[in-house]
Amino acid sequence: MLTTSPSDTTVTALVADATAAPSLHNSQPWQFRYGRSAHVITLRADFARTMPEADPSTRELHMGCGAALLNLRVSAAHHGLAAVIALLPAPADPALLAEARLAPLTDAPAGAADPQLAELHSAIRDRHTCRFPFAEQPIPPELRALFSDAALAEHADFRFIDSIHLDTVLQLISDAAGYDRMDPARDAEQRYWTRDTKADAPVDGVPDYAFGPGDASGRSTTRDFAGTAALAGRVRARFERRPQLGLLSTKGDRPLDWLRAGQALERVLLSATAKGVCASFATQPLEWPELRWTLRDPVLGTGHPQMIVRMGYGPVGPHTPRRPLRQVLVIEP
């Protein structure tokens, strides 16, 4: 056990790394609280940042918070600490998603210390969502296996969609994008979370400079945050012919599974970033229940699809804003 509490500077660094995680529309739906006497960081969901149209079950909200939790664990390992995690420790309080009890790595309970996590720390700040075209360069089998192992370490399955099933998944992404455009409520919700950087300095949401180019090929799988609006000066580009898509799945489909999926997703993304592989997301068909289940491979697919990840080699995506730590972190006496 820790005999002295980590400094406020260390705790602040841990939470700053946690908040670099991706979240739906960069909504950053998390709140952290640190108790000095107990050496515990609590992670709470900020349900004021839910999206009732795209995410009525709060599945993706939980995944974003899970990704932040993985970053917290990586940062703790980098600082010589283990974060002993309890997920959903108070069933009567659904907003309390996790407790992370800090301990020196040498004193951590068996299985709590993961020496591989510290190696991912530098990737936290380098990881950005890239909505630009990728090169027509295959990801080698050894990296595909690495990403699969990263998800498995967090109790999830990650596998690349094979060529036979890829056409079906691409069509589902296209169908879902079309449904989104025809749904006024979803379009309005998306516009609420986009930011005009000429008008303000955003701390959340997706800024216009991160939209990426317009799709000149009809092959883009990423969400078009311009929606039905025309963005002045936006260039158009041709995307890769056969995108390399990975499907992240879990055995269950409850809040506990969503938190695990978020941790697995971020571990995959950090592992990819460390190897020079870029990524973006294709969440559109996951947000339509009638399409979500069709994403599973008819031969090999098991579990519940949680995220589609487009991966490849290309430009590093731009940094997107983050809320000031004073808005998301409270340090108690």
Coordinates of C-alpha atoms in Angstrom, one line a residue:
M1 CA 0.0 0.0 0.0
L2 CA 1.0 3.6 -0.6
T3 CA 2.2 5.3 2.6
T4 CA 2.0 8.7 1.0
S5 CA -0.4 10.0 -1.6
P6 CA 0.9 10.6 -5.1
S7 CA 1.5 14.3 -5.6
D8 CA -1.3 16.4 -7.1
T9 CA 1.0 16.9 -10.1
T10 CA 1.2 13.1 -10.7
V11 CA -2.6 12.7 -10.3
T12 CA -3.1 15.6 -12.7
A13 CA -0.8 14.0 -15.2
L14 CA -2.6 10.6 -15.0
V15 CA -6.0 12.3 -15.6
A16 CA -4.6 14.5 -18.4
D17 CA -3.5 11.3 -20.2
A18 CA -6.8 9.6 -19.5
T19 CA -8.7 12.5 -21.2
A20 CA -6.7 12.1 -24.4
A21 CA -8.9 9.1 -25.2
P22 CA -11.3 9.1 -28.1
S23 CA -15.0 9.4 -27.5
L24 CA -18.2 9.6 -29.6
H25 CA -18.1 13.0 -31.4
N26 CA -15.3 14.0 -28.9
S27 CA -18.0 14.5 -26.3
Q28 CA -15.5 13.5 -23.4
P29 CA -18.3 12.1 -21.2
W30 CA -16.2 11.6 -18.0
Q31 CA -15.6 13.0 -14.6
F32 CA -12.7 12.1 -12.3
R33 CA -12.3 12.5 -8.5
Y34 CA -9.2 11.7 -6.5
G35 CA -9.2 10.9 -2.8
R36 CA -5.8 11.5 -1.2
S37 CA -6.4 9.4 1.9
A38 CA -7.6 6.3 0.0
H39 CA -5.3 6.8 -3.0
V40 CA -8.3 6.1 -5.3
I41 CA -9.3 7.8 -8.5
T42 CA -13.0 7.4 -9.4
L43 CA -14.3 7.6 -12.9
R44 CA -17.9 8.7 -13.3
A45 CA -20.0 9.0 -16.5
D46 CA -21.2 12.5 -17.3
F47 CA -24.7 11.6 -18.5
A48 CA -25.3 15.2 -19.4
R49 CA -23.1 14.4 -22.5
T50 CA -25.2 11.5 -23.8
M51 CA -26.5 11.4 -27.4
P52 CA -30.0 10.1 -27.3
E53 CA -30.2 9.8 -31.1
A54 CA -26.9 8.0 -31.9
D55 CA -26.3 6.3 -28.6
P56 CA -29.6 5.8 -26.7
S57 CA -28.2 2.9 -24.7
T58 CA -25.0 4.9 -23.7
R59 CA -23.0 2.0 -25.1
E60 CA -20.6 4.3 -26.8
L61 CA -20.4 6.6 -23.8
H62 CA -19.3 3.7 -21.7
M63 CA -16.7 2.8 -24.4
G64 CA -15.3 6.3 -24.4
C65 CA -14.9 6.1 -20.6
G66 CA -13.3 2.7 -20.9
A67 CA -10.8 4.1 -23.3
A68 CA -10.0 6.9 -20.8
L69 CA -9.6 4.2 -18.1
L70 CA -7.0 2.3 -20.2
N71 CA -5.1 5.5 -20.7
L72 CA -5.1 6.1 -16.9
R73 CA -3.7 2.6 -16.4
V74 CA -1.0 3.2 -19.0
S75 CA -0.1 6.5 -17.4
A76 CA 0.0 5.0 -13.9
A77 CA 2.4 2.3 -15.2
H78 CA 4.6 5.0 -16.7
H79 CA 4.8 6.7 -13.3
G80 CA 5.7 3.5 -11.5
L81 CA 2.2 2.9 -10.2
A82 CA -0.3 0.1 -10.7
A83 CA -4.0 1.1 -10.9
V84 CA -6.0 -1.7 -9.3
I85 CA -9.3 -1.4 -11.1
A86 CA -12.8 -2.2 -9.9
L87 CA -15.4 -1.9 -12.6
L88 CA -19.0 -0.8 -11.7
P89 CA -18.2 -1.1 -8.0
A90 CA -21.6 0.3 -6.9
P91 CA -24.5 -1.2 -8.8
A92 CA -27.0 1.2 -7.3
D93 CA -25.0 4.1 -8.8
P94 CA -24.8 3.5 -12.5
A95 CA -22.7 6.7 -13.1
L96 CA -19.9 5.3 -11.0
L97 CA -18.0 3.3 -13.7
A98 CA -14.7 2.5 -12.1
E99 CA -12.4 2.9 -9.1
A100 CA -8.7 2.9 -9.6
R101 CA -6.7 2.3 -6.4
L102 CA -3.1 3.4 -6.9
A103 CA -0.3 1.3 -5.6
P104 CA 3.5 1.0 -6.3
L105 CA 4.1 -1.6 -9.0
T106 CA 6.2 -3.6 -6.4
D107 CA 3.2 -3.8 -4.1
A108 CA 0.4 -4.4 -6.6
P109 CA -1.7 -7.5 -6.1
A110 CA -1.0 -10.5 -8.4
G111 CA -2.2 -9.8 -11.9
A112 CA -2.7 -6.1 -11.3
A113 CA 0.6 -4.9 -12.7
D114 CA 1.0 -5.1 -16.5
P115 CA 4.6 -4.3 -17.6
Q116 CA 3.5 -3.9 -21.2
L117 CA 1.3 -0.9 -20.4
A118 CA 4.1 1.5 -19.7
E119 CA 5.5 0.9 -23.2
L120 CA 2.4 2.4 -24.7
H121 CA 2.7 5.7 -22.8
S122 CA 4.3 7.8 -25.6
A123 CA 1.5 6.7 -28.0
I124 CA -1.1 8.4 -25.9
R125 CA -0.3 11.9 -27.2
D126 CA 0.5 10.7 -30.7
R127 CA -2.8 8.9 -31.2
H128 CA -5.3 10.9 -33.3
T129 CA -8.2 9.9 -35.4
C130 CA -7.3 10.2 -39.1
R131 CA -10.1 10.8 -41.5
F132 CA -7.7 11.1 -44.5
P133 CA -7.1 8.4 -47.2
F134 CA -4.6 5.7 -46.4
A135 CA -2.0 4.2 -48.7
E136 CA -2.8 0.9 -50.5
Q137 CA -0.3 -0.9 -48.2
P138 CA -1.4 -4.0 -46.3
I139 CA -0.8 -4.2 -42.6
P140 CA 1.5 -7.2 -42.1
P141 CA 0.3 -10.3 -40.4
E142 CA 2.5 -9.8 -37.3
L143 CA 0.9 -6.5 -36.6
R144 CA -2.6 -7.8 -37.1
A145 CA -1.7 -10.5 -34.5
L146 CA -0.3 -7.8 -32.2
F147 CA -3.6 -5.9 -32.3
S148 CA -5.6 -9.0 -31.7
D149 CA -3.5 -9.8 -28.7
A150 CA -3.9 -6.3 -27.4
A151 CA -7.7 -6.7 -27.4
L152 CA -7.5 -10.2 -25.9
A153 CA -5.6 -8.8 -23.0
E154 CA -8.7 -6.6 -22.2
H155 CA -11.2 -9.5 -22.6
A156 CA -12.3 -8.6 -26.1
D157 CA -11.9 -10.0 -29.7
F158 CA -10.4 -8.0 -32.5
R159 CA -10.0 -9.4 -36.0
F160 CA -9.8 -7.9 -39.5
I161 CA -12.8 -8.4 -41.7
D162 CA -11.9 -10.9 -44.4
S163 CA -12.4 -10.1 -48.1
I164 CA -15.5 -12.2 -48.4
H165 CA -17.4 -10.3 -45.7
L166 CA -15.8 -6.9 -46.4
D167 CA -18.3 -6.0 -49.2
T168 CA -21.2 -6.7 -46.9
V169 CA -19.7 -4.5 -44.1
L170 CA -18.9 -1.7 -46.6
Q171 CA -22.5 -1.7 -47.8
L172 CA -23.8 -1.6 -44.2
I173 CA -21.6 1.4 -43.5
S174 CA -22.9 3.1 -46.6
D175 CA -26.5 2.3 -45.8
A176 CA -26.2 3.6 -42.2
A177 CA -24.6 6.8 -43.4
G178 CA -27.6 7.3 -45.7
Y179 CA -30.0 6.6 -42.9
D180 CA -28.2 9.2 -40.8
R181 CA -28.5 11.9 -43.5
M182 CA -32.2 11.2 -43.8
D183 CA -32.8 11.5 -40.1
P184 CA -33.2 15.2 -39.1
A185 CA -32.8 14.4 -35.4
R186 CA -29.5 12.6 -35.9
D187 CA -28.3 15.3 -38.3
A188 CA -29.1 18.0 -35.7
E189 CA -27.4 16.0 -32.9
Q190 CA -24.2 15.6 -35.0
R191 CA -24.2 19.3 -35.9
Y192 CA -24.5 20.2 -32.2
W193 CA -21.2 18.4 -31.6
T194 CA -19.3 20.0 -34.5
R195 CA -17.3 23.2 -34.1
D196 CA -16.6 26.2 -36.3
T197 CA -13.0 27.1 -35.3
K198 CA -13.4 30.5 -37.0
A199 CA -16.1 31.4 -34.6
D200 CA -14.7 30.0 -31.3
A201 CA -11.9 28.0 -29.6
P202 CA -13.5 24.7 -28.9
V203 CA -12.8 22.4 -25.9
D204 CA -14.9 19.5 -27.1
G205 CA -16.7 18.3 -30.2
V206 CA -15.2 17.7 -33.6
P207 CA -13.6 20.9 -35.0
D208 CA -14.0 21.6 -38.7
Y209 CA -10.2 21.1 -39.4
A210 CA -10.6 17.5 -38.3
F211 CA -13.4 16.6 -40.7
G212 CA -11.0 15.3 -43.3
P213 CA -11.5 15.7 -47.0
G214 CA -14.7 15.2 -48.9
D215 CA -15.1 11.7 -50.4
A216 CA -14.5 11.8 -54.2
S217 CA -14.6 8.1 -54.6
G218 CA -17.7 6.9 -52.7
R219 CA -15.4 4.6 -50.6
S220 CA -14.9 6.5 -47.4
T221 CA -16.0 4.6 -44.3
T222 CA -15.5 7.5 -41.8
R223 CA -18.4 9.6 -40.6
D224 CA -18.7 12.8 -42.6
F225 CA -19.1 15.5 -39.9
A226 CA -20.0 18.1 -42.5
G227 CA -23.3 16.2 -42.8
T228 CA -25.7 17.7 -45.3
A229 CA -23.9 21.1 -45.2
A230 CA -21.3 22.3 -47.6
L231 CA -18.0 23.3 -46.1
A232 CA -16.3 26.1 -48.0
G233 CA -12.8 25.3 -49.3
R234 CA -13.0 21.6 -48.4
V235 CA -10.9 19.5 -50.7
R236 CA -12.0 16.2 -52.1
A237 CA -9.9 13.0 -52.1
R238 CA -10.1 9.4 -53.3
F239 CA -10.0 6.9 -50.5
E240 CA -8.5 3.4 -50.5
R241 CA -10.1 0.8 -52.8
R242 CA -10.2 -1.9 -50.1
P243 CA -10.1 -0.4 -46.6
Q244 CA -8.6 -2.6 -43.9
L245 CA -11.3 -2.8 -41.3
G246 CA -11.1 -4.5 -37.9
L247 CA -14.1 -5.5 -35.9
L248 CA -14.0 -5.3 -32.1
S249 CA -16.4 -7.6 -30.3
T250 CA -17.2 -8.8 -26.8
K251 CA -18.9 -11.9 -25.4
G252 CA -21.6 -9.8 -23.6
D253 CA -23.4 -6.6 -24.3
R254 CA -23.9 -4.9 -21.0
P255 CA -22.2 -1.9 -19.4
L256 CA -19.4 -4.0 -18.0
D257 CA -18.7 -5.3 -21.5
W258 CA -18.8 -1.8 -23.0
L259 CA -16.2 -0.6 -20.5
R260 CA -14.0 -3.6 -21.4
A261 CA -14.6 -2.9 -25.1
G262 CA -13.4 0.7 -24.6
Q263 CA -10.2 -0.5 -22.8
A264 CA -9.6 -3.0 -25.6
L265 CA -10.2 -0.5 -28.3
E266 CA -7.7 2.0 -26.8
R267 CA -5.1 -0.7 -26.2
V268 CA -5.4 -1.6 -29.9
L269 CA -5.2 2.0 -31.0
L270 CA -2.1 2.7 -28.8
S271 CA -0.5 -0.5 -30.1
A272 CA -1.2 0.6 -33.6
T273 CA 0.1 4.2 -33.1
A274 CA 3.3 2.8 -31.6
K275 CA 3.8 0.9 -34.8
G276 CA 3.1 3.8 -37.2
V277 CA -0.4 2.6 -38.1
C278 CA -3.2 5.2 -38.2
A279 CA -6.9 4.6 -37.5
S280 CA -10.4 6.0 -37.7
F281 CA -13.8 4.7 -36.8
A282 CA -16.9 3.6 -38.7
T283 CA -19.6 3.6 -36.0
Q284 CA -22.6 4.3 -38.2
P285 CA -24.0 0.8 -38.6
L286 CA -23.3 0.0 -35.0
E287 CA -25.8 2.8 -34.1
W288 CA -28.7 1.1 -36.1
P289 CA -29.8 -2.1 -34.2
E290 CA -31.1 -3.6 -37.4
L291 CA -27.7 -3.3 -39.0
R292 CA -25.4 -4.0 -36.1
W293 CA -25.9 -7.8 -35.9
T294 CA -25.3 -8.2 -39.6
L295 CA -21.7 -7.0 -39.1
R296 CA -20.7 -10.3 -37.6
D297 CA -18.9 -12.7 -40.0
P298 CA -21.4 -15.3 -40.9
V299 CA -18.8 -18.1 -40.6
L300 CA -16.3 -16.9 -37.9
G301 CA -18.3 -14.1 -36.2
T302 CA -19.1 -14.5 -32.5
G303 CA -20.0 -12.1 -29.7
H304 CA -21.4 -8.6 -29.9
P305 CA -19.9 -6.1 -32.4
Q306 CA -18.8 -2.9 -30.5
M307 CA -16.6 -1.0 -33.0
I308 CA -15.3 -1.0 -36.6
V309 CA -11.8 0.4 -36.9
R310 CA -10.3 1.4 -40.2
M311 CA -6.5 1.1 -40.1
G312 CA -3.7 1.8 -42.5
Y313 CA -0.7 4.0 -43.3
G314 CA -1.3 7.7 -43.9
P315 CA -1.0 11.1 -42.4
V316 CA -1.3 11.6 -38.7
G317 CA -4.7 13.0 -37.8
P318 CA -4.9 16.4 -36.3
H319 CA -5.2 17.1 -32.6
T320 CA -8.7 17.6 -31.3
P321 CA -9.5 19.8 -28.3
R322 CA -9.9 18.6 -24.7
R323 CA -11.8 20.1 -21.8
P324 CA -9.7 21.9 -19.2
L325 CA -8.8 19.6 -16.3
R326 CA -10.5 21.9 -13.9
Q327 CA -13.8 20.8 -15.5
V328 CA -13.2 17.1 -15.3
L329 CA -11.0 16.5 -12.2
V330 CA -11.6 17.1 -8.5
I331 CA -8.9 16.4 -5.9
E332 CA -10.3 15.9 -2.4
P333 CA -8.4 16.5 0.8

